[in-house]
Amino acid sequence: MTNWFIIKILFTIFFLTPTTQISASNPPPIQRQVTATPPPLPVLPLPTFSQLKWQRREIIMFFHFGVNTFTDREWGTGQESPAIFDPASLDAGQWMETAVQAGVSLAILTAKHHDGFCLWPSKYTDHSVAGSPWRNGEGDVIREFVDAAKARGVDVGLYLSPWDRHDRRYGRTKEYNEYYLAQLQELLNNYGGVREIWFDGAKGPNAPNMTYYFNDWFEMVDELQGSINIFSDAGPGIRWVGNEKGFAGDTCWSTINRTSLSIGDPTTLDYLRTGDSRGTDWLPPECDVSIRPGWFWHKSETPKTVGELLEVYYNSVGRNCLMLLNVPPNTEGLISDADVVRLKEFRRAIQTIFSKNLAGGCSVEASSQRGGVSGGFGPENVVGGDDDIWTYWAPADEYTGHHWIKLVSPKRLRFNVVRIQEAIGLGQRVRRHEVYVDGVRVANGTTVGYKRLHRLEKGVVEGRVVTLRIVGSRATPLISSFALHFDPFWHPNKQHQDKIVLM
C-alpha cells in the first residue's frame, strides 16, 4: 500500500465524514420512548370539583325542625307564637351521632320553613328562637347544629324557604328580596363553611304574587361561599329530581338544559326526572324523601321499613342520583329511638349487600382496550374498588363493533345485584347497556352515570361468565366499575318484607 493511498483514507475519515460535535453545551440527543397512552378527550359538560364530591357522598340527611314540630302540621300558617318552640332536651350532638352512624357526611337543616320562624336569632325579625322560652331566648339552633357537625366531621347544609307566611314584606318584591338576602348573608357569613344551600319554589295556591330574585341570591351565595353547591329545580349546582318519593327516572342524565327549567314550574317534572343527553349543563339530581310519611315529626307516624328504604336507595343512588333522607327531630329536640334504630338497620343492610364484590376473583376480557395491553386502560381496572373514578376501562377509539367486557370466573358465581359505574370525571356517556350471564340476558337499561344498580328481576342467578355490553354511547364508554353483589333482602317473587333479619 502506497503512502499516498494511506494519506487519502485518513483525509476522508477526518475531513469528509460528517461528525457531531459533543460538548457540555451541545450534548448528544437523548432518545425518549413514549410509553403512556393519554386519556380520551372528555365529553362536555363536566362536573365541578364540588359536584363530584357531592355525588360520591351517595346519602345525605335532612332535618326538618321548627314550630311545625309542636303544632303537628306540615305547613305552618305563619301566625304561630314563638313561645310554642321549646324543645326541652334539644341535643344537636345526638342528631349528628345518628348521621354518622348512618354513614352520612352532610346534613341539611331547615333554618327557616314556610312559616317564617327562624332557628337562629336573626336581627331582621323577632319571629325567631330569640322570642321563644328555649334557652331563655338566648339559644341558636343553627350554632348548635354547626358546632355538633364540625365536632364529628359532618359537613353542613341549610334550607332558607323563599315562601314566608309570616313576614309582612312578603308580596312586596323589592322589600322582601332585600329581607331574604339579608338573612342569606347572616347564615353564610356567621356559621362557617356551608356545603349545600337549598332553595325551592314551594308556595300555596293562595299565596301573594311574589317575584324572587333568584339570580341575585345565587350570585350572593357564590360571592360568600364559592365552593358551595346550590340546589333548586333549576340548579345551578344540583337539581331536584321532580318528586318527593326519592325515585329517579330509569333513564337519568346528569346533563340538562338550565334554560328549559324554572323554579316552581310543574311542567318540567318529567324533564327533571330524566335529564337530557344533549344537555349543555352538568346538573345532577338529588332525590329527597322522608323516613316518615311527613317531613316534620308527628307522634302518630312511624319510620319506613328497611325494605322500603332499600327500594329508595336502588332507585336514587342506583340511578345516578344522590339520596337526601329526611329524619325529623321530635318535640324533645331529639331523633326518635325508632328512627335511630331504623337508620342503623338500613346502614347495616347496605354494608351487607355491597361490602363484598363477588367479581373480585374473576379474570376480565374486553372487546378492545385503548393503547393496547400496556396502555393503562385495560379491563382489569373495573374489578377494583369503586372509590377511584379515574381508573377505568377504555376501549379503543377505532373499534367499530359494540363494546363489551366480560367477567370470567373459575367457579359458578351466585348473585342478584349488578353494579356499573362510569368515569364521570370525563363526562356521562352510556346511552344503553345490557348484562348477560352465560349468554342469557338478565338486565338491560339506558344510562349509567356515577352508579347504576340492577337488582335482578328474576332474583338470584348463577353462572361463570358475566358480560356487560354497551350498545349505545355518546362517545367511547369509560367504565370504572363492573361488580356483582348478593342482596339477601331481595325477594322479587314476594312483597317487600316489613321484617328483615340483619346478620
Coordinates of C-alpha atoms in Angstrom, one line a residue:
M1 CA 0.0 0.0 0.0
T2 CA 1.5 3.3 -1.0
N3 CA 1.9 6.3 1.3
W4 CA -0.4 8.3 -1.0
F5 CA -3.3 5.7 -0.6
I6 CA -2.9 5.8 3.2
I7 CA -3.0 9.6 3.3
K8 CA -6.2 9.6 1.1
I9 CA -8.0 7.2 3.6
L10 CA -7.1 9.4 6.6
F11 CA -8.2 12.5 4.8
T12 CA -11.6 11.0 4.1
I13 CA -12.1 9.9 7.7
F14 CA -11.1 13.1 9.4
F15 CA -12.3 15.8 6.9
L16 CA -15.0 14.4 4.6
T17 CA -17.1 12.2 7.1
P18 CA -19.9 14.2 8.8
T19 CA -19.5 14.4 12.5
T20 CA -21.4 15.7 15.5
Q21 CA -19.5 17.9 17.9
I22 CA -20.2 16.8 21.5
S23 CA -19.7 19.2 24.3
A24 CA -21.3 20.3 27.6
S25 CA -23.2 23.0 25.7
N26 CA -24.2 20.6 22.9
P27 CA -24.9 17.2 24.5
P28 CA -25.9 14.2 22.3
P29 CA -29.7 13.9 21.8
I30 CA -31.5 11.6 24.2
Q31 CA -33.9 9.1 22.6
R32 CA -37.0 9.1 24.8
Q33 CA -39.6 6.4 24.3
V34 CA -43.2 7.4 25.0
T35 CA -44.9 4.6 26.9
A36 CA -48.0 6.2 28.4
T37 CA -51.2 6.5 26.4
P38 CA -53.1 9.7 27.2
P39 CA -56.8 9.5 28.3
P40 CA -59.5 10.1 25.8
L41 CA -60.9 13.6 25.3
P42 CA -63.8 14.5 27.7
V43 CA -67.4 14.7 26.6
L44 CA -68.8 18.0 27.8
P45 CA -70.3 19.2 30.0
L46 CA -68.2 18.1 33.0
P47 CA -68.9 18.1 36.8
T48 CA -67.2 20.6 39.0
F49 CA -65.0 19.5 41.9
S50 CA -67.8 20.3 44.4
Q51 CA -70.3 18.3 42.3
L52 CA -68.1 15.3 42.2
K53 CA -67.6 15.4 46.0
W54 CA -71.3 15.8 46.5
Q55 CA -72.1 12.8 44.2
R56 CA -69.8 10.5 46.0
R57 CA -71.5 11.1 49.3
E58 CA -74.4 9.0 48.0
I59 CA -76.7 9.5 51.0
I60 CA -77.1 12.8 52.9
M61 CA -79.6 13.8 55.6
F62 CA -82.2 16.5 56.1
F63 CA -83.6 17.7 59.4
H64 CA -87.0 19.4 59.3
F65 CA -87.5 21.1 62.6
G66 CA -89.4 24.2 63.8
V67 CA -92.8 25.4 65.0
N68 CA -94.5 22.7 62.9
T69 CA -92.9 20.1 65.2
F70 CA -95.0 21.5 68.0
T71 CA -98.2 22.1 66.1
D72 CA -98.4 18.7 64.4
R73 CA -98.5 20.5 61.0
E74 CA -96.6 20.1 57.8
W75 CA -97.1 23.7 56.6
G76 CA -97.4 26.3 59.3
T77 CA -99.6 29.4 59.0
G78 CA -97.0 32.0 60.0
Q79 CA -99.2 33.1 62.9
E80 CA -97.7 30.7 65.4
S81 CA -96.3 32.2 68.6
P82 CA -92.5 31.7 69.1
A83 CA -93.5 30.7 72.6
I84 CA -94.5 27.2 71.4
F85 CA -91.0 26.4 70.4
D86 CA -89.5 24.8 73.5
P87 CA -87.5 21.5 72.9
A88 CA -86.6 20.7 76.4
S89 CA -83.8 18.2 75.6
L90 CA -82.5 19.5 72.3
D91 CA -79.2 17.8 71.5
A92 CA -77.7 18.5 68.1
G93 CA -74.9 16.2 69.0
Q94 CA -77.4 13.3 69.1
W95 CA -78.6 14.3 65.6
M96 CA -75.0 14.2 64.3
E97 CA -74.2 10.9 66.0
T98 CA -77.3 9.5 64.3
A99 CA -76.0 10.9 61.0
V100 CA -72.5 9.4 61.5
Q101 CA -73.9 6.0 62.4
A102 CA -76.0 6.1 59.2
G103 CA -72.8 6.7 57.2
V104 CA -73.8 10.3 56.3
S105 CA -71.2 13.1 55.8
L106 CA -73.5 16.0 55.0
A107 CA -76.6 17.2 57.0
I108 CA -79.1 20.0 56.0
L109 CA -81.2 21.9 58.5
T110 CA -84.4 23.9 57.8
A111 CA -83.1 27.3 59.0
K112 CA -86.5 28.8 58.1
H113 CA -89.5 26.9 56.7
H114 CA -92.6 28.4 55.1
D115 CA -94.0 29.6 58.4
G116 CA -91.1 32.1 58.6
F117 CA -89.9 31.1 62.0
C118 CA -86.1 31.3 62.2
L119 CA -84.0 28.8 64.1
W120 CA -81.3 31.5 64.7
P121 CA -81.7 34.9 66.3
S122 CA -81.9 36.9 63.1
K123 CA -81.6 40.7 63.7
Y124 CA -84.1 41.3 60.8
T125 CA -87.1 39.7 62.6
D126 CA -88.5 38.9 66.0
H127 CA -90.1 35.7 64.7
S128 CA -87.3 33.5 65.8
V129 CA -85.8 31.5 68.6
A130 CA -85.0 34.8 70.4
G131 CA -88.7 35.1 71.1
S132 CA -89.0 31.6 72.5
P133 CA -88.6 30.2 76.0
W134 CA -86.0 27.8 74.8
R135 CA -82.6 28.6 76.3
N136 CA -84.3 31.6 77.9
G137 CA -84.4 33.3 74.5
E138 CA -80.6 33.1 74.2
G139 CA -80.5 29.9 72.0
D140 CA -79.3 29.4 68.5
V141 CA -80.2 26.1 66.8
I142 CA -78.0 26.8 63.8
R143 CA -75.0 27.4 66.0
E144 CA -75.5 24.2 68.0
F145 CA -76.2 22.3 64.7
V146 CA -73.0 23.6 63.1
D147 CA -70.8 23.1 66.2
A148 CA -72.1 19.5 66.6
A149 CA -71.4 18.7 62.9
K150 CA -67.9 20.2 63.0
A151 CA -67.0 18.1 66.1
R152 CA -68.0 14.9 64.2
G153 CA -66.6 15.7 60.8
V154 CA -70.0 16.2 59.2
D155 CA -70.5 18.9 56.6
V156 CA -73.4 21.4 56.8
G157 CA -76.2 22.5 54.5
L158 CA -79.0 25.0 55.1
Y159 CA -82.5 25.5 53.8
L160 CA -84.0 29.0 53.8
S161 CA -87.5 28.9 52.5
P162 CA -88.3 31.6 49.9
W163 CA -92.0 31.4 50.8
D164 CA -92.6 33.2 54.1
R165 CA -96.2 33.2 55.5
H166 CA -95.3 35.4 58.5
D167 CA -93.2 38.4 57.2
R168 CA -95.3 41.4 56.3
R169 CA -92.9 42.2 53.4
Y170 CA -93.8 39.1 51.6
G171 CA -95.6 40.1 48.3
R172 CA -93.7 43.4 48.1
T173 CA -91.0 42.3 45.7
K174 CA -88.2 44.8 46.4
E175 CA -88.6 44.8 50.2
Y176 CA -88.9 41.1 50.6
N177 CA -85.9 40.3 48.4
E178 CA -83.9 42.7 50.5
Y179 CA -85.0 40.9 53.6
Y180 CA -84.3 37.5 52.2
L181 CA -80.8 38.5 51.0
A182 CA -80.0 40.0 54.4
Q183 CA -80.9 36.7 56.1
L184 CA -78.9 34.8 53.5
Q185 CA -75.9 36.9 54.4
E186 CA -76.4 36.2 58.1
L187 CA -76.3 32.5 57.5
L188 CA -73.4 32.4 55.1
N189 CA -71.3 34.9 57.0
N190 CA -71.7 33.8 60.6
Y191 CA -71.7 30.0 60.7
G192 CA -68.6 28.9 58.8
G193 CA -68.5 26.7 55.7
V194 CA -71.8 25.6 54.2
R195 CA -71.6 22.9 51.5
E196 CA -75.1 23.0 50.2
I197 CA -77.8 25.7 50.2
W198 CA -81.4 24.6 49.5
F199 CA -83.9 26.7 47.5
D200 CA -87.3 25.7 46.3
G201 CA -90.4 27.1 44.7
A202 CA -93.0 25.6 47.1
K203 CA -95.9 28.0 47.6
G204 CA -99.6 27.7 48.5
P205 CA -102.3 28.5 45.9
N206 CA -103.5 31.5 47.8
A207 CA -100.0 33.0 48.5
P208 CA -99.5 36.6 47.3
N209 CA -97.8 37.1 44.0
M210 CA -94.1 37.3 44.5
T211 CA -91.1 37.5 42.3
Y212 CA -87.9 36.0 43.8
Y213 CA -84.6 37.4 42.6
F214 CA -83.1 34.0 42.3
N215 CA -80.2 35.1 40.2
D216 CA -79.3 37.8 42.7
W217 CA -79.5 35.2 45.5
F218 CA -77.3 32.8 43.6
E219 CA -74.7 35.5 42.9
M220 CA -74.6 36.4 46.6
V221 CA -74.1 32.7 47.6
D222 CA -71.2 32.3 45.2
E223 CA -69.7 35.5 46.5
L224 CA -69.8 34.5 50.1
Q225 CA -69.0 30.8 49.7
G226 CA -67.7 29.8 46.3
S227 CA -67.3 26.1 47.0
I228 CA -71.0 25.6 47.9
N229 CA -73.5 23.6 45.8
I230 CA -76.7 25.4 45.1
F231 CA -79.9 23.2 45.0
S232 CA -83.1 24.2 43.3
D233 CA -85.4 23.0 40.5
A234 CA -83.0 24.7 38.1
G235 CA -79.7 24.4 39.9
P236 CA -77.2 25.9 39.2
G237 CA -75.3 23.2 41.2
I238 CA -77.8 20.4 41.9
R239 CA -81.3 19.9 40.5
W240 CA -84.5 18.5 42.1
V241 CA -85.5 15.0 40.8
G242 CA -89.1 16.2 40.4
N243 CA -90.8 14.2 43.1
E244 CA -90.6 13.6 46.9
K245 CA -90.6 9.8 46.7
G246 CA -86.9 9.5 46.3
F247 CA -87.2 7.9 42.8
A248 CA -85.2 9.0 39.7
G249 CA -86.1 8.0 36.2
D250 CA -84.9 4.7 34.8
T251 CA -83.1 7.0 32.3
C252 CA -81.3 9.6 34.3
W253 CA -78.7 12.0 32.8
S254 CA -76.7 14.4 34.9
T255 CA -76.8 16.7 32.0
I256 CA -79.7 19.0 31.3
N257 CA -80.5 22.4 29.8
R258 CA -80.9 25.0 32.5
T259 CA -82.6 27.4 30.1
S260 CA -85.5 24.9 29.9
L261 CA -86.0 25.0 33.7
S262 CA -87.8 27.4 36.0
I263 CA -88.0 27.1 39.8
G264 CA -91.6 26.0 40.8
D265 CA -92.7 25.1 37.3
P266 CA -94.8 21.9 37.4
T267 CA -94.5 21.3 33.7
T268 CA -90.8 20.3 33.9
L269 CA -91.1 17.4 36.3
D270 CA -90.5 14.6 33.8
Y271 CA -87.6 16.5 32.3
L272 CA -86.1 16.9 35.8
R273 CA -86.5 13.2 36.4
T274 CA -84.7 12.0 33.2
G275 CA -82.3 14.8 32.3
D276 CA -81.2 15.3 28.8
S277 CA -78.4 13.5 26.8
R278 CA -78.0 16.7 24.8
G279 CA -77.9 19.0 27.9
T280 CA -75.4 21.7 28.0
D281 CA -75.2 21.9 31.8
W282 CA -73.9 19.4 34.3
L283 CA -76.8 19.4 36.9
P284 CA -77.1 16.1 38.7
P285 CA -80.3 15.2 40.5
E286 CA -81.0 15.0 44.3
C287 CA -83.8 12.6 45.4
D288 CA -85.4 13.9 48.6
V289 CA -87.6 11.6 50.7
S290 CA -88.6 11.4 54.3
I291 CA -88.1 8.4 56.6
R292 CA -91.6 9.0 57.8
P293 CA -94.8 9.9 55.8
G294 CA -94.4 13.6 56.8
W295 CA -91.4 15.9 56.7
F296 CA -91.9 17.2 60.3
W297 CA -92.2 14.8 63.2
H298 CA -95.7 13.6 64.1
K299 CA -96.3 11.3 67.0
S300 CA -98.8 9.2 65.0
E301 CA -96.2 8.3 62.3
T302 CA -93.6 5.5 62.1
P303 CA -90.5 5.2 60.0
K304 CA -90.3 3.3 56.7
T305 CA -89.2 -0.3 56.8
V306 CA -85.7 -1.3 55.8
G307 CA -87.2 -2.8 52.6
E308 CA -88.8 0.5 51.7
L309 CA -85.5 2.4 52.4
L310 CA -83.6 0.0 50.2
E311 CA -86.2 0.5 47.4
V312 CA -85.4 4.2 47.6
Y313 CA -81.7 3.6 47.6
Y314 CA -81.8 1.4 44.5
N315 CA -84.0 4.0 42.7
S316 CA -81.9 7.0 43.7
V317 CA -78.2 6.2 44.3
G318 CA -78.7 3.2 41.9
R319 CA -79.9 5.5 39.2
N320 CA -77.1 8.1 39.1
C321 CA -78.5 10.3 41.9
L322 CA -77.9 11.2 45.5
M323 CA -80.4 10.2 48.2
L324 CA -81.5 13.0 50.6
L325 CA -83.1 11.3 53.6
N326 CA -85.2 13.5 56.0
V327 CA -85.1 12.5 59.6
P328 CA -87.1 14.9 61.7
P329 CA -86.3 15.7 65.4
N330 CA -89.2 15.3 67.8
T331 CA -90.7 17.8 70.3
E332 CA -88.0 16.9 72.8
G333 CA -85.4 18.0 70.3
L334 CA -84.1 14.5 69.7
I335 CA -84.2 12.0 66.9
S336 CA -86.7 9.4 68.0
D337 CA -85.4 6.0 69.1
A338 CA -87.4 4.2 66.3
D339 CA -85.8 6.3 63.7
V340 CA -82.3 5.8 65.1
V341 CA -82.8 2.0 65.2
R342 CA -84.1 2.0 61.6
L343 CA -81.2 4.1 60.3
K344 CA -78.7 1.7 61.9
E345 CA -80.6 -1.3 60.3
F346 CA -80.6 0.5 56.9
R347 CA -76.8 1.2 57.1
R348 CA -76.1 -2.4 58.0
A349 CA -78.2 -3.7 55.2
I350 CA -76.2 -1.6 52.6
Q351 CA -72.9 -2.8 54.1
T352 CA -74.2 -6.4 54.0
I353 CA -75.0 -6.1 50.3
F354 CA -72.1 -4.1 49.0
S355 CA -69.2 -4.8 51.3
K356 CA -68.1 -7.7 49.0
N357 CA -67.6 -7.7 45.3
L358 CA -68.2 -11.2 44.1
A359 CA -66.3 -10.5 40.9
G360 CA -63.1 -9.8 42.8
G361 CA -61.5 -13.2 41.8
C362 CA -62.6 -13.1 38.1
S363 CA -60.4 -12.6 35.1
V364 CA -61.5 -9.9 32.8
E365 CA -61.7 -9.7 29.0
A366 CA -62.8 -6.9 26.7
S367 CA -63.7 -6.2 23.1
S368 CA -60.6 -3.9 22.9
Q369 CA -58.6 -1.5 25.0
R370 CA -57.1 1.9 24.5
G371 CA -53.4 1.9 23.9
G372 CA -53.1 -1.9 23.8
V373 CA -52.1 -4.1 26.7
S374 CA -49.7 -1.6 28.2
G375 CA -51.9 1.5 27.7
G376 CA -53.2 1.6 31.3
F377 CA -56.9 1.4 30.3
G378 CA -57.3 -2.4 30.4
P379 CA -60.5 -4.2 31.6
E380 CA -58.8 -5.2 34.8
N381 CA -59.4 -1.7 36.1
V382 CA -63.1 -2.4 36.6
V383 CA -62.8 -5.0 39.3
G384 CA -61.0 -2.8 41.8
G385 CA -62.8 -0.6 44.4
D386 CA -65.4 1.9 43.5
D387 CA -63.6 4.9 45.1
D388 CA -61.4 5.8 42.2
I389 CA -63.5 7.1 39.2
W390 CA -60.2 8.0 37.5
T391 CA -59.2 4.3 37.0
Y392 CA -61.3 2.8 34.2
W393 CA -61.5 0.5 31.2
A394 CA -61.5 2.4 27.9
P395 CA -62.0 0.6 24.6
A396 CA -60.0 1.6 21.5
D397 CA -61.4 4.5 19.6
E398 CA -61.1 2.7 16.3
Y399 CA -63.1 -0.3 17.4
T400 CA -66.4 -0.3 15.4
G401 CA -68.5 -3.0 17.0
H402 CA -70.5 -3.0 20.3
H403 CA -68.1 -2.6 23.2
W404 CA -68.2 -5.4 25.8
I405 CA -66.4 -6.5 28.9
K406 CA -66.6 -10.0 30.4
L407 CA -66.1 -11.2 34.0
V408 CA -64.9 -14.9 33.8
S409 CA -64.9 -16.9 37.0
P410 CA -63.3 -20.3 37.5
K411 CA -66.3 -21.3 39.5
R412 CA -70.0 -20.5 39.3
L413 CA -71.0 -17.1 40.7
R414 CA -74.3 -16.6 42.6
F415 CA -75.6 -13.0 42.7
N416 CA -78.7 -10.8 42.3
V417 CA -77.2 -7.3 42.0
V418 CA -75.1 -5.8 39.2
R419 CA -73.2 -2.6 39.8
I420 CA -71.9 -0.5 36.9
Q421 CA -70.1 2.9 37.2
E422 CA -68.8 5.3 34.7
A423 CA -65.7 7.6 34.9
I424 CA -68.0 10.6 35.0
G425 CA -65.0 13.0 35.5
L426 CA -64.7 12.8 31.7
G427 CA -68.4 13.1 31.1
Q428 CA -71.5 10.9 31.1
R429 CA -71.6 8.6 28.0
V430 CA -73.5 5.4 28.1
R431 CA -76.9 5.5 26.4
R432 CA -77.9 1.9 26.6
H433 CA -76.4 -1.3 28.0
E434 CA -77.2 -5.0 28.6
V435 CA -76.0 -7.6 31.1
Y436 CA -75.7 -11.3 30.2
V437 CA -74.9 -14.4 32.3
D438 CA -73.6 -17.3 30.3
G439 CA -75.1 -15.8 27.2
V440 CA -78.6 -15.2 28.7
R441 CA -79.7 -11.5 29.2
V442 CA -80.6 -10.8 32.8
A443 CA -80.7 -7.0 32.8
N444 CA -80.8 -4.0 30.5
G445 CA -81.1 -0.3 30.8
T446 CA -80.2 3.1 29.4
T447 CA -78.0 5.5 31.4
V448 CA -75.3 4.5 33.9
G449 CA -73.6 7.7 35.2
Y450 CA -71.9 7.7 38.6
K451 CA -73.6 4.4 39.6
R452 CA -76.2 2.1 38.1
L453 CA -77.5 -0.8 40.3
H454 CA -79.5 -3.6 38.7
R455 CA -81.4 -5.6 41.2
L456 CA -82.2 -8.6 39.0
E457 CA -85.9 -9.0 38.3
K458 CA -85.8 -12.8 38.4
G459 CA -83.8 -12.9 41.7
V460 CA -80.6 -14.9 42.2
V461 CA -78.8 -16.1 39.1
E462 CA -75.7 -18.4 38.7
G463 CA -73.1 -18.5 36.1
R464 CA -69.4 -18.3 35.2
V465 CA -69.3 -15.6 32.5
V466 CA -71.0 -12.2 33.1
T467 CA -70.9 -9.8 30.1
L468 CA -71.6 -6.1 30.0
R469 CA -72.5 -4.9 26.5
I470 CA -72.5 -1.2 25.7
V471 CA -74.9 -0.9 22.8
G472 CA -75.3 2.9 22.7
S473 CA -72.9 5.6 23.9
R474 CA -72.4 9.4 23.3
A475 CA -68.7 8.6 22.8
T476 CA -66.2 5.8 23.7
P477 CA -67.6 4.5 27.0
L478 CA -65.4 4.6 30.1
I479 CA -66.3 2.1 32.8
S480 CA -64.7 2.4 36.2
S481 CA -66.5 -0.5 37.9
F482 CA -68.4 -3.6 36.9
A483 CA -69.2 -5.6 40.1
L484 CA -71.5 -8.3 41.3
H485 CA -73.2 -8.4 44.7
F486 CA -75.7 -10.6 46.7
D487 CA -78.7 -8.9 48.3
P488 CA -80.2 -11.2 50.9
F489 CA -83.2 -8.9 51.4
W490 CA -84.3 -9.0 47.7
H491 CA -87.1 -11.4 47.0
P492 CA -88.8 -10.4 43.8
N493 CA -91.5 -13.0 43.9
K494 CA -92.8 -11.7 47.2
Q495 CA -93.9 -8.3 48.5
H496 CA -91.3 -6.2 50.3
Q497 CA -90.9 -7.6 53.8
D498 CA -91.5 -5.4 56.8
K499 CA -89.5 -7.8 58.9
I500 CA -85.9 -8.2 57.7
V501 CA -83.4 -10.1 59.7
L502 CA -80.0 -8.4 59.7
M503 CA -76.9 -10.7 60.3

